[in-house]
């Protein structure tokens, strides 16, 4: 062992720690960590600016492991670099409440920059971080004061690059010339099923070249000089994102498994690990062994990191002297704290009785509130004139104007959303993005990760029902409200008129814990007369009595969005026949569920069993509010291409039908 270079020993330590933790857990993926160990070593030891004792230091380089199954690579290198992950934490890999879960989870482990595992999303998060950095750097850097000048490094494997998402985000990154993004492609030609030739024959170099990336290949990942040179060339290419295709050997060091799918996703086995130790010249009877010279070698990072951060603190101090206003705003932007003043900018619509599509109300609200929230940073997946997400006076985010706040995502919903996750994690921005609600299917996989990561963003989902009309069933969401509500932690809000829309935005902006999705109409909805009906502020409670009966109601009608006005009209008709009706406007189940039992019972008293829900979507889930004795007016099939009035009539969303159903119930 003694005649090995310190680099080789340090790299082999990463490999063995990873293999042993996986062996101890009796599950995990040793192949990636063993193959990519040289990249992790080079980045953390020699290339990246980071401070292991402050993993939140602002100007640190980020590293995203998109192949989250290779989590042990990250945990091993974080441990060796001096982050708050002990050897015991490595021994606890994949155990209950450990800091070292099966796949990296944002917020759980010191130094883990984002949650990865669903392939493709980590890469997209990294590109989102690159967007946020470029934007904030453009807003705040000054000559001689580059307060944000770090890189975003990421690893992606065959799996990440096969996922369609990688196309969307790589194309976006190339178009936007994200020179701060440096990607390592773990080109090992192996996936779970076997050799990559079973399922793929792309040329990654040509692919990324056509996306306008700077492309390099390192034929042998263990050639640290070549690897280092490639990184330097990537760093100095500022007008293109870079990909470094590194040829690696999956499971490198395992004599019987390296280079085969057997190394991908199963422990190597105790006997095989002994062989790895023998090959590396490590003591065969020691477990989780870190040679003392390796410990010392990595220990330099602590001092180096402290100095880097200290230098930055000094830079920021003199920046603050020279540009006090900018410095103050920078601090405020990163804390996200703009006080309560923005709430006063939320408009109230008093043109009662007039019709206004809630997508239009949304645009009015967004434009009114934007001046009070300099961190809003949004766009649409090529539906700006339909989603109404543009803000007057805002410039586009482009390579020439990275300070611009409006992002042209193109027709890339999944990329938009996965990049928004990266931006939200990066901080300093509140990402919002628009698409048709029906295409929330295209971004759904990112919502659960956003929720799991407790990160904040706002979705503007317009064209929220069969009310879309002529575009027909392909464009009419039917099961989407239920699908969005089914994701734990996602708040779904479907406001009933302009004033509820204003309240929905107010909730969304204030909500810090997870994504909020606003469902908005294409068609006009009457602005409810709030001198006659209850205040729209009830939206802050998820559901509220918008129109009540005298005394205990005989029937409760619950409705959301476009169906609220119909329900109010039906209630008036039922009232005139002696049926006492309470109408509950129900924009959000999740917010209602957060309220006290007392409030919930005051809106939906236990003793009133005749309950009807009215919503232009599937009824799935409404049972919990309507109960066994209630019923639902819903649509249990796909819509059709026709004018929206005709569709509402054909599918039973009419005053007459609500009245008839209500009568049946009482
Ligand atoms: C979206 C998604 N689909 C499937 C999987 C399951 N999965 C995990 S790793 C993997 C193979 C990835 O191959 P590669 O990127 O080459 O990783 P390596 O074999 O090099 O470790 C698959 C299919 C996943 N994690 N995410």
Short mmCIF file of N, CA and C in Angstrom, two decimals, residues 498-638:
data_model
loop_
_atom_site.label_atom_id
_atom_site.label_comp_id
_atom_site.label_asym_id
_atom_site.label_seq_id
_atom_site.Cartn_x
_atom_site.Cartn_y
_atom_site.Cartn_z
N UNK A 498 -62.56 36.41 -9.06
CA UNK A 498 -61.37 37.25 -9.04
C UNK A 498 -60.85 37.45 -7.62
N UNK A 499 -61.77 37.69 -6.68
CA UNK A 499 -61.31 37.96 -5.32
C UNK A 499 -60.75 36.72 -4.64
N UNK A 500 -61.32 35.58 -4.93
CA UNK A 500 -60.73 34.35 -4.39
C UNK A 500 -59.35 34.12 -5.02
N UNK A 501 -59.20 34.51 -6.27
CA UNK A 501 -57.90 34.34 -6.93
C UNK A 501 -56.84 35.20 -6.23
N UNK A 502 -57.24 36.41 -5.87
CA UNK A 502 -56.30 37.29 -5.14
C UNK A 502 -55.90 36.63 -3.82
N UNK A 503 -56.87 36.05 -3.16
CA UNK A 503 -56.57 35.38 -1.89
C UNK A 503 -55.71 34.13 -2.09
N UNK A 504 -55.95 33.47 -3.22
CA UNK A 504 -55.16 32.27 -3.51
C UNK A 504 -53.68 32.64 -3.68
N UNK A 505 -53.44 33.72 -4.39
CA UNK A 505 -52.06 34.20 -4.56
C UNK A 505 -51.46 34.59 -3.21
N UNK A 506 -52.29 35.23 -2.40
CA UNK A 506 -51.80 35.66 -1.08
C UNK A 506 -51.36 34.43 -0.28
N UNK A 507 -52.17 33.40 -0.33
CA UNK A 507 -51.78 32.19 0.39
C UNK A 507 -50.50 31.61 -0.20
N UNK A 508 -50.47 31.52 -1.53
CA UNK A 508 -49.34 30.86 -2.21
C UNK A 508 -48.02 31.56 -1.90
N UNK A 509 -48.04 32.89 -1.91
CA UNK A 509 -46.79 33.63 -1.67
C UNK A 509 -46.33 33.46 -0.23
N UNK A 510 -47.29 33.41 0.68
CA UNK A 510 -46.90 33.30 2.09
C UNK A 510 -46.51 31.87 2.48
N UNK A 511 -46.94 30.90 1.70
CA UNK A 511 -46.72 29.50 2.07
C UNK A 511 -45.28 29.08 1.82
N UNK A 512 -44.59 28.66 2.87
CA UNK A 512 -43.16 28.38 2.74
C UNK A 512 -42.87 26.89 2.54
N UNK A 513 -43.84 26.06 2.86
CA UNK A 513 -43.53 24.64 3.00
C UNK A 513 -44.12 23.80 1.86
N UNK A 514 -43.46 23.81 0.71
CA UNK A 514 -43.93 22.98 -0.39
C UNK A 514 -44.64 23.77 -1.47
N UNK A 515 -44.87 23.11 -2.60
CA UNK A 515 -45.44 23.81 -3.75
C UNK A 515 -46.94 24.10 -3.61
N UNK A 516 -47.36 25.16 -4.29
CA UNK A 516 -48.79 25.50 -4.36
C UNK A 516 -49.18 25.54 -5.83
N UNK A 517 -50.29 24.90 -6.15
CA UNK A 517 -50.78 24.90 -7.54
C UNK A 517 -52.11 25.65 -7.60
N UNK A 518 -52.18 26.66 -8.47
CA UNK A 518 -53.41 27.43 -8.63
C UNK A 518 -54.12 26.95 -9.90
N UNK A 519 -55.37 26.56 -9.76
CA UNK A 519 -56.15 26.11 -10.92
C UNK A 519 -57.07 27.24 -11.35
N UNK A 520 -56.88 27.69 -12.57
CA UNK A 520 -57.56 28.92 -13.01
C UNK A 520 -58.33 28.68 -14.30
N UNK A 521 -59.38 29.47 -14.48
CA UNK A 521 -60.25 29.22 -15.63
C UNK A 521 -59.82 29.99 -16.88
N UNK A 522 -60.19 29.40 -17.99
CA UNK A 522 -60.08 30.11 -19.27
C UNK A 522 -61.30 31.01 -19.43
N UNK A 523 -62.47 30.47 -18.98
CA UNK A 523 -63.74 31.18 -19.20
C UNK A 523 -64.01 32.19 -18.10
N UNK A 524 -64.87 33.15 -18.43
CA UNK A 524 -65.19 34.20 -17.46
C UNK A 524 -66.03 33.63 -16.31
N UNK A 525 -65.74 34.12 -15.12
CA UNK A 525 -66.58 33.79 -13.96
C UNK A 525 -67.07 35.10 -13.36
N UNK A 526 -68.30 35.08 -12.89
CA UNK A 526 -68.86 36.30 -12.30
C UNK A 526 -68.11 36.66 -11.02
N UNK A 527 -67.78 37.93 -10.89
CA UNK A 527 -67.15 38.39 -9.64
C UNK A 527 -68.26 38.51 -8.61
N UNK A 528 -68.19 37.65 -7.59
CA UNK A 528 -69.28 37.57 -6.61
C UNK A 528 -69.39 38.86 -5.80
N UNK A 529 -70.63 39.26 -5.57
CA UNK A 529 -70.87 40.49 -4.81
C UNK A 529 -70.62 40.22 -3.32
N UNK A 530 -69.51 40.73 -2.85
CA UNK A 530 -69.13 40.41 -1.47
C UNK A 530 -69.91 41.24 -0.45
N UNK A 531 -70.77 42.16 -0.93
CA UNK A 531 -71.66 42.81 0.05
C UNK A 531 -72.82 41.87 0.34
N UNK A 532 -73.07 40.95 -0.58
CA UNK A 532 -74.15 39.98 -0.37
C UNK A 532 -73.60 38.67 0.20
N UNK A 533 -72.42 38.26 -0.31
CA UNK A 533 -71.84 36.97 0.12
C UNK A 533 -70.66 37.21 1.05
N UNK A 534 -70.21 36.13 1.67
CA UNK A 534 -69.13 36.26 2.67
C UNK A 534 -67.82 36.72 2.04
N UNK A 535 -66.96 37.26 2.87
CA UNK A 535 -65.67 37.77 2.40
C UNK A 535 -64.81 36.65 1.82
N UNK A 536 -64.08 37.02 0.77
CA UNK A 536 -63.19 36.06 0.10
C UNK A 536 -62.02 35.64 1.00
N UNK A 537 -61.87 36.33 2.12
CA UNK A 537 -60.75 35.96 3.00
C UNK A 537 -60.88 34.55 3.55
N UNK A 538 -62.08 34.02 3.45
CA UNK A 538 -62.29 32.62 3.83
C UNK A 538 -61.39 31.67 3.07
N UNK A 539 -60.88 32.10 1.93
CA UNK A 539 -59.95 31.25 1.15
C UNK A 539 -58.76 30.85 2.02
N UNK A 540 -58.36 31.74 2.93
CA UNK A 540 -57.20 31.44 3.79
C UNK A 540 -57.46 30.24 4.69
N UNK A 541 -58.75 29.83 4.76
CA UNK A 541 -59.06 28.64 5.56
C UNK A 541 -59.39 27.43 4.69
N UNK A 542 -59.22 27.58 3.39
CA UNK A 542 -59.40 26.44 2.49
C UNK A 542 -60.83 26.25 2.04
N UNK A 543 -61.79 26.43 2.97
CA UNK A 543 -63.21 26.34 2.63
C UNK A 543 -63.95 27.25 3.60
N UNK A 544 -65.01 27.87 3.12
CA UNK A 544 -65.76 28.77 3.99
C UNK A 544 -67.19 28.86 3.50
N UNK A 545 -68.05 29.28 4.44
CA UNK A 545 -69.47 29.41 4.08
C UNK A 545 -69.61 30.69 3.28
N UNK A 546 -69.92 30.55 2.02
CA UNK A 546 -70.02 31.75 1.19
C UNK A 546 -71.44 32.31 1.22
N UNK A 547 -72.40 31.38 1.38
CA UNK A 547 -73.80 31.81 1.52
C UNK A 547 -74.47 30.84 2.47
N UNK A 548 -75.10 31.36 3.51
CA UNK A 548 -75.68 30.45 4.50
C UNK A 548 -77.21 30.51 4.49
N UNK A 549 -77.80 29.55 5.17
CA UNK A 549 -79.26 29.53 5.33
C UNK A 549 -79.58 30.08 6.72
N UNK A 550 -80.86 30.31 6.95
CA UNK A 550 -81.31 30.65 8.31
C UNK A 550 -81.30 29.36 9.11
N UNK A 551 -80.69 29.38 10.29
CA UNK A 551 -80.71 28.18 11.14
C UNK A 551 -79.91 27.05 10.52
N UNK A 552 -80.10 25.86 11.10
CA UNK A 552 -79.35 24.70 10.61
C UNK A 552 -79.77 24.36 9.18
N UNK A 553 -78.78 24.21 8.28
CA UNK A 553 -79.17 23.91 6.89
C UNK A 553 -79.71 22.49 6.73
N UNK A 554 -80.59 22.32 5.74
CA UNK A 554 -81.03 20.97 5.37
C UNK A 554 -80.01 20.31 4.47
N UNK A 555 -79.27 21.15 3.78
CA UNK A 555 -78.35 20.65 2.75
C UNK A 555 -77.12 21.55 2.68
N UNK A 556 -75.95 20.91 2.53
CA UNK A 556 -74.73 21.69 2.30
C UNK A 556 -74.25 21.39 0.89
N UNK A 557 -74.07 22.44 0.11
CA UNK A 557 -73.46 22.27 -1.21
C UNK A 557 -72.03 22.78 -1.13
N UNK A 558 -71.09 21.92 -1.52
CA UNK A 558 -69.68 22.31 -1.54
C UNK A 558 -69.25 22.38 -3.00
N UNK A 559 -68.58 23.47 -3.35
CA UNK A 559 -68.15 23.59 -4.74
C UNK A 559 -66.83 24.34 -4.80
N UNK A 560 -66.12 24.14 -5.91
CA UNK A 560 -64.89 24.92 -6.10
C UNK A 560 -64.95 25.58 -7.46
N UNK A 561 -64.15 26.63 -7.62
CA UNK A 561 -63.97 27.28 -8.92
C UNK A 561 -65.26 27.67 -9.59
N UNK A 562 -65.35 27.32 -10.87
CA UNK A 562 -66.47 27.76 -11.70
C UNK A 562 -67.82 27.22 -11.21
N UNK A 563 -67.80 26.21 -10.35
CA UNK A 563 -69.06 25.62 -9.91
C UNK A 563 -69.67 26.32 -8.69
N UNK A 564 -68.93 27.29 -8.13
CA UNK A 564 -69.45 27.97 -6.94
C UNK A 564 -70.65 28.85 -7.30
N UNK A 565 -70.52 29.60 -8.37
CA UNK A 565 -71.63 30.50 -8.73
C UNK A 565 -72.89 29.70 -9.06
N UNK A 566 -72.69 28.60 -9.79
CA UNK A 566 -73.84 27.74 -10.11
C UNK A 566 -74.50 27.25 -8.83
N UNK A 567 -73.69 26.90 -7.86
CA UNK A 567 -74.21 26.36 -6.60
C UNK A 567 -74.97 27.42 -5.83
N UNK A 568 -74.46 28.64 -5.88
CA UNK A 568 -75.16 29.73 -5.19
C UNK A 568 -76.54 29.96 -5.82
N UNK A 569 -76.57 29.90 -7.14
CA UNK A 569 -77.86 30.09 -7.83
C UNK A 569 -78.83 28.94 -7.50
N UNK A 570 -78.28 27.73 -7.49
CA UNK A 570 -79.13 26.58 -7.17
C UNK A 570 -79.66 26.70 -5.74
N UNK A 571 -78.81 27.19 -4.83
CA UNK A 571 -79.23 27.33 -3.43
C UNK A 571 -80.40 28.30 -3.33
N UNK A 572 -80.30 29.40 -4.11
CA UNK A 572 -81.39 30.39 -4.08
C UNK A 572 -82.70 29.74 -4.53
N UNK A 573 -82.59 28.90 -5.55
CA UNK A 573 -83.80 28.25 -6.04
C UNK A 573 -84.36 27.25 -5.02
N UNK A 574 -83.45 26.51 -4.41
CA UNK A 574 -83.89 25.54 -3.39
C UNK A 574 -84.50 26.27 -2.20
N UNK A 575 -83.86 27.37 -1.81
CA UNK A 575 -84.40 28.17 -0.70
C UNK A 575 -85.85 28.55 -0.96
N UNK A 576 -86.10 28.93 -2.22
CA UNK A 576 -87.45 29.39 -2.53
C UNK A 576 -88.47 28.24 -2.46
N UNK A 577 -87.99 27.01 -2.47
CA UNK A 577 -88.91 25.87 -2.32
C UNK A 577 -88.89 25.36 -0.88
N UNK A 578 -88.25 26.14 0.02
CA UNK A 578 -88.29 25.78 1.44
C UNK A 578 -87.14 24.91 1.91
N UNK A 579 -86.19 24.60 1.01
CA UNK A 579 -85.03 23.81 1.44
C UNK A 579 -83.95 24.79 1.89
N UNK A 580 -83.50 24.62 3.12
CA UNK A 580 -82.47 25.54 3.63
C UNK A 580 -81.09 25.05 3.22
N UNK A 581 -80.39 25.88 2.44
CA UNK A 581 -79.12 25.44 1.86
C UNK A 581 -77.96 26.32 2.31
N UNK A 582 -76.89 25.67 2.67
CA UNK A 582 -75.62 26.36 2.93
C UNK A 582 -74.69 26.07 1.75
N UNK A 583 -74.06 27.12 1.23
CA UNK A 583 -73.07 26.90 0.16
C UNK A 583 -71.68 27.15 0.71
N UNK A 584 -70.84 26.14 0.55
CA UNK A 584 -69.45 26.25 0.99
C UNK A 584 -68.55 26.37 -0.24
N UNK A 585 -67.84 27.48 -0.30
CA UNK A 585 -66.84 27.59 -1.37
C UNK A 585 -65.60 26.85 -0.86
N UNK A 586 -65.12 25.94 -1.69
CA UNK A 586 -64.11 24.99 -1.22
C UNK A 586 -62.89 25.00 -2.13
N UNK A 587 -62.12 26.11 -2.12
CA UNK A 587 -60.99 26.17 -3.06
C UNK A 587 -59.86 25.19 -2.74
N UNK A 588 -59.69 24.81 -1.47
CA UNK A 588 -58.53 23.95 -1.19
C UNK A 588 -58.78 22.97 -0.05
N UNK A 589 -58.72 21.69 -0.36
CA UNK A 589 -58.85 20.65 0.67
C UNK A 589 -57.70 20.72 1.67
N UNK A 590 -56.50 20.92 1.12
CA UNK A 590 -55.31 20.83 1.99
C UNK A 590 -55.34 21.93 3.04
N UNK A 591 -55.75 23.14 2.61
CA UNK A 591 -55.76 24.24 3.58
C UNK A 591 -56.88 24.01 4.60
N UNK A 592 -58.02 23.53 4.12
CA UNK A 592 -59.12 23.25 5.04
C UNK A 592 -58.70 22.20 6.07
N UNK A 593 -58.00 21.19 5.60
CA UNK A 593 -57.58 20.12 6.50
C UNK A 593 -56.61 20.61 7.58
N UNK A 594 -55.94 21.74 7.31
CA UNK A 594 -55.00 22.29 8.32
C UNK A 594 -55.75 23.01 9.44
N UNK A 595 -57.04 23.30 9.27
CA UNK A 595 -57.77 24.12 10.25
C UNK A 595 -58.14 23.29 11.49
N UNK A 596 -58.55 24.02 12.52
CA UNK A 596 -58.94 23.35 13.77
C UNK A 596 -60.21 22.53 13.54
N UNK A 597 -60.41 21.52 14.38
CA UNK A 597 -61.64 20.72 14.30
C UNK A 597 -62.86 21.61 14.49
N UNK A 598 -62.68 22.59 15.36
CA UNK A 598 -63.79 23.48 15.65
C UNK A 598 -64.23 24.23 14.38
N UNK A 599 -63.23 24.76 13.67
CA UNK A 599 -63.57 25.49 12.45
C UNK A 599 -64.21 24.53 11.42
N UNK A 600 -63.58 23.37 11.28
CA UNK A 600 -64.09 22.43 10.28
C UNK A 600 -65.54 22.05 10.58
N UNK A 601 -65.79 21.85 11.86
CA UNK A 601 -67.15 21.46 12.25
C UNK A 601 -68.13 22.62 12.09
N UNK A 602 -67.62 23.84 12.19
CA UNK A 602 -68.53 24.97 12.02
C UNK A 602 -68.94 25.13 10.55
N UNK A 603 -68.07 24.70 9.66
CA UNK A 603 -68.40 24.80 8.23
C UNK A 603 -69.22 23.58 7.79
N UNK A 604 -68.78 22.42 8.25
CA UNK A 604 -69.45 21.17 7.89
C UNK A 604 -69.92 20.47 9.17
N UNK A 605 -71.04 20.92 9.76
CA UNK A 605 -71.46 20.31 11.03
C UNK A 605 -71.79 18.83 10.82
N UNK A 606 -71.33 18.05 11.77
CA UNK A 606 -71.54 16.61 11.71
C UNK A 606 -72.98 16.20 11.44
N UNK A 607 -73.89 16.96 12.09
CA UNK A 607 -75.28 16.51 12.02
C UNK A 607 -75.93 16.75 10.66
N UNK A 608 -75.30 17.57 9.84
CA UNK A 608 -75.91 17.77 8.51
C UNK A 608 -75.34 16.73 7.55
N UNK A 609 -76.14 15.75 7.23
CA UNK A 609 -75.66 14.61 6.43
C UNK A 609 -75.95 14.77 4.95
N UNK A 610 -76.90 15.65 4.63
CA UNK A 610 -77.22 15.85 3.20
C UNK A 610 -76.19 16.82 2.63
N UNK A 611 -75.24 16.26 1.95
CA UNK A 611 -74.13 17.07 1.43
C UNK A 611 -73.88 16.73 -0.03
N UNK A 612 -73.67 17.77 -0.78
CA UNK A 612 -73.47 17.58 -2.21
C UNK A 612 -72.21 18.32 -2.64
N UNK A 613 -71.32 17.63 -3.34
CA UNK A 613 -70.17 18.34 -3.90
C UNK A 613 -70.41 18.58 -5.38
N UNK A 614 -69.95 19.73 -5.85
CA UNK A 614 -70.12 20.07 -7.27
C UNK A 614 -68.77 20.55 -7.78
N UNK A 615 -68.18 19.76 -8.63
CA UNK A 615 -66.87 20.15 -9.18
C UNK A 615 -66.70 19.50 -10.55
N UNK A 616 -66.25 20.27 -11.52
CA UNK A 616 -66.09 19.76 -12.88
C UNK A 616 -64.79 18.95 -13.00
N UNK A 617 -64.78 17.84 -12.29
CA UNK A 617 -63.66 16.91 -12.32
C UNK A 617 -64.16 15.61 -11.73
N UNK A 618 -63.30 14.60 -11.65
CA UNK A 618 -63.77 13.34 -11.06
C UNK A 618 -64.05 13.55 -9.57
N UNK A 619 -64.96 12.74 -9.03
CA UNK A 619 -65.36 12.96 -7.63
C UNK A 619 -64.39 12.31 -6.64
N UNK A 620 -63.46 11.53 -7.15
CA UNK A 620 -62.48 10.80 -6.35
C UNK A 620 -61.97 11.64 -5.18
N UNK A 621 -62.24 11.20 -3.98
CA UNK A 621 -61.75 11.92 -2.81
C UNK A 621 -62.77 12.81 -2.13
N UNK A 622 -63.79 13.22 -2.89
CA UNK A 622 -64.81 14.10 -2.27
C UNK A 622 -65.60 13.36 -1.19
N UNK A 623 -65.54 12.02 -1.24
CA UNK A 623 -66.29 11.23 -0.26
C UNK A 623 -66.00 11.67 1.16
N UNK A 624 -64.74 12.08 1.39
CA UNK A 624 -64.40 12.37 2.78
C UNK A 624 -65.13 13.60 3.30
N UNK A 625 -65.61 14.43 2.40
CA UNK A 625 -66.40 15.59 2.85
C UNK A 625 -67.90 15.36 2.69
N UNK A 626 -68.31 14.65 1.64
CA UNK A 626 -69.76 14.47 1.47
C UNK A 626 -70.28 13.34 2.36
N UNK A 627 -69.40 12.41 2.75
CA UNK A 627 -69.83 11.33 3.64
C UNK A 627 -70.68 10.29 2.94
N UNK A 628 -71.08 9.29 3.72
CA UNK A 628 -71.81 8.15 3.14
C UNK A 628 -73.19 8.53 2.66
N UNK A 629 -73.77 9.58 3.26
CA UNK A 629 -75.12 9.96 2.87
C UNK A 629 -75.15 11.06 1.81
N UNK A 630 -73.99 11.51 1.41
CA UNK A 630 -73.96 12.61 0.45
C UNK A 630 -73.79 12.12 -0.98
N UNK A 631 -73.66 13.06 -1.90
CA UNK A 631 -73.37 12.66 -3.28
C UNK A 631 -72.60 13.78 -4.00
N UNK A 632 -72.21 13.48 -5.22
CA UNK A 632 -71.35 14.41 -5.96
C UNK A 632 -71.86 14.61 -7.37
N UNK A 633 -71.80 15.85 -7.81
CA UNK A 633 -71.97 16.11 -9.25
C UNK A 633 -70.55 16.29 -9.78
N UNK A 634 -70.19 15.40 -10.68
CA UNK A 634 -68.79 15.34 -11.13
C UNK A 634 -68.78 14.89 -12.58
N UNK A 635 -67.61 14.74 -13.12
CA UNK A 635 -67.52 14.19 -14.47
C UNK A 635 -66.60 12.98 -14.41
N UNK A 636 -67.15 11.83 -14.74
CA UNK A 636 -66.42 10.57 -14.58
C UNK A 636 -65.96 10.00 -15.92
N UNK A 637 -65.84 10.87 -16.88
CA UNK A 637 -65.38 10.46 -18.20
C UNK A 637 -64.59 11.62 -18.79
N UNK A 638 -64.02 11.44 -19.97
CA UNK A 638 -63.33 12.56 -20.59
C UNK A 638 -64.36 13.51 -21.19
#
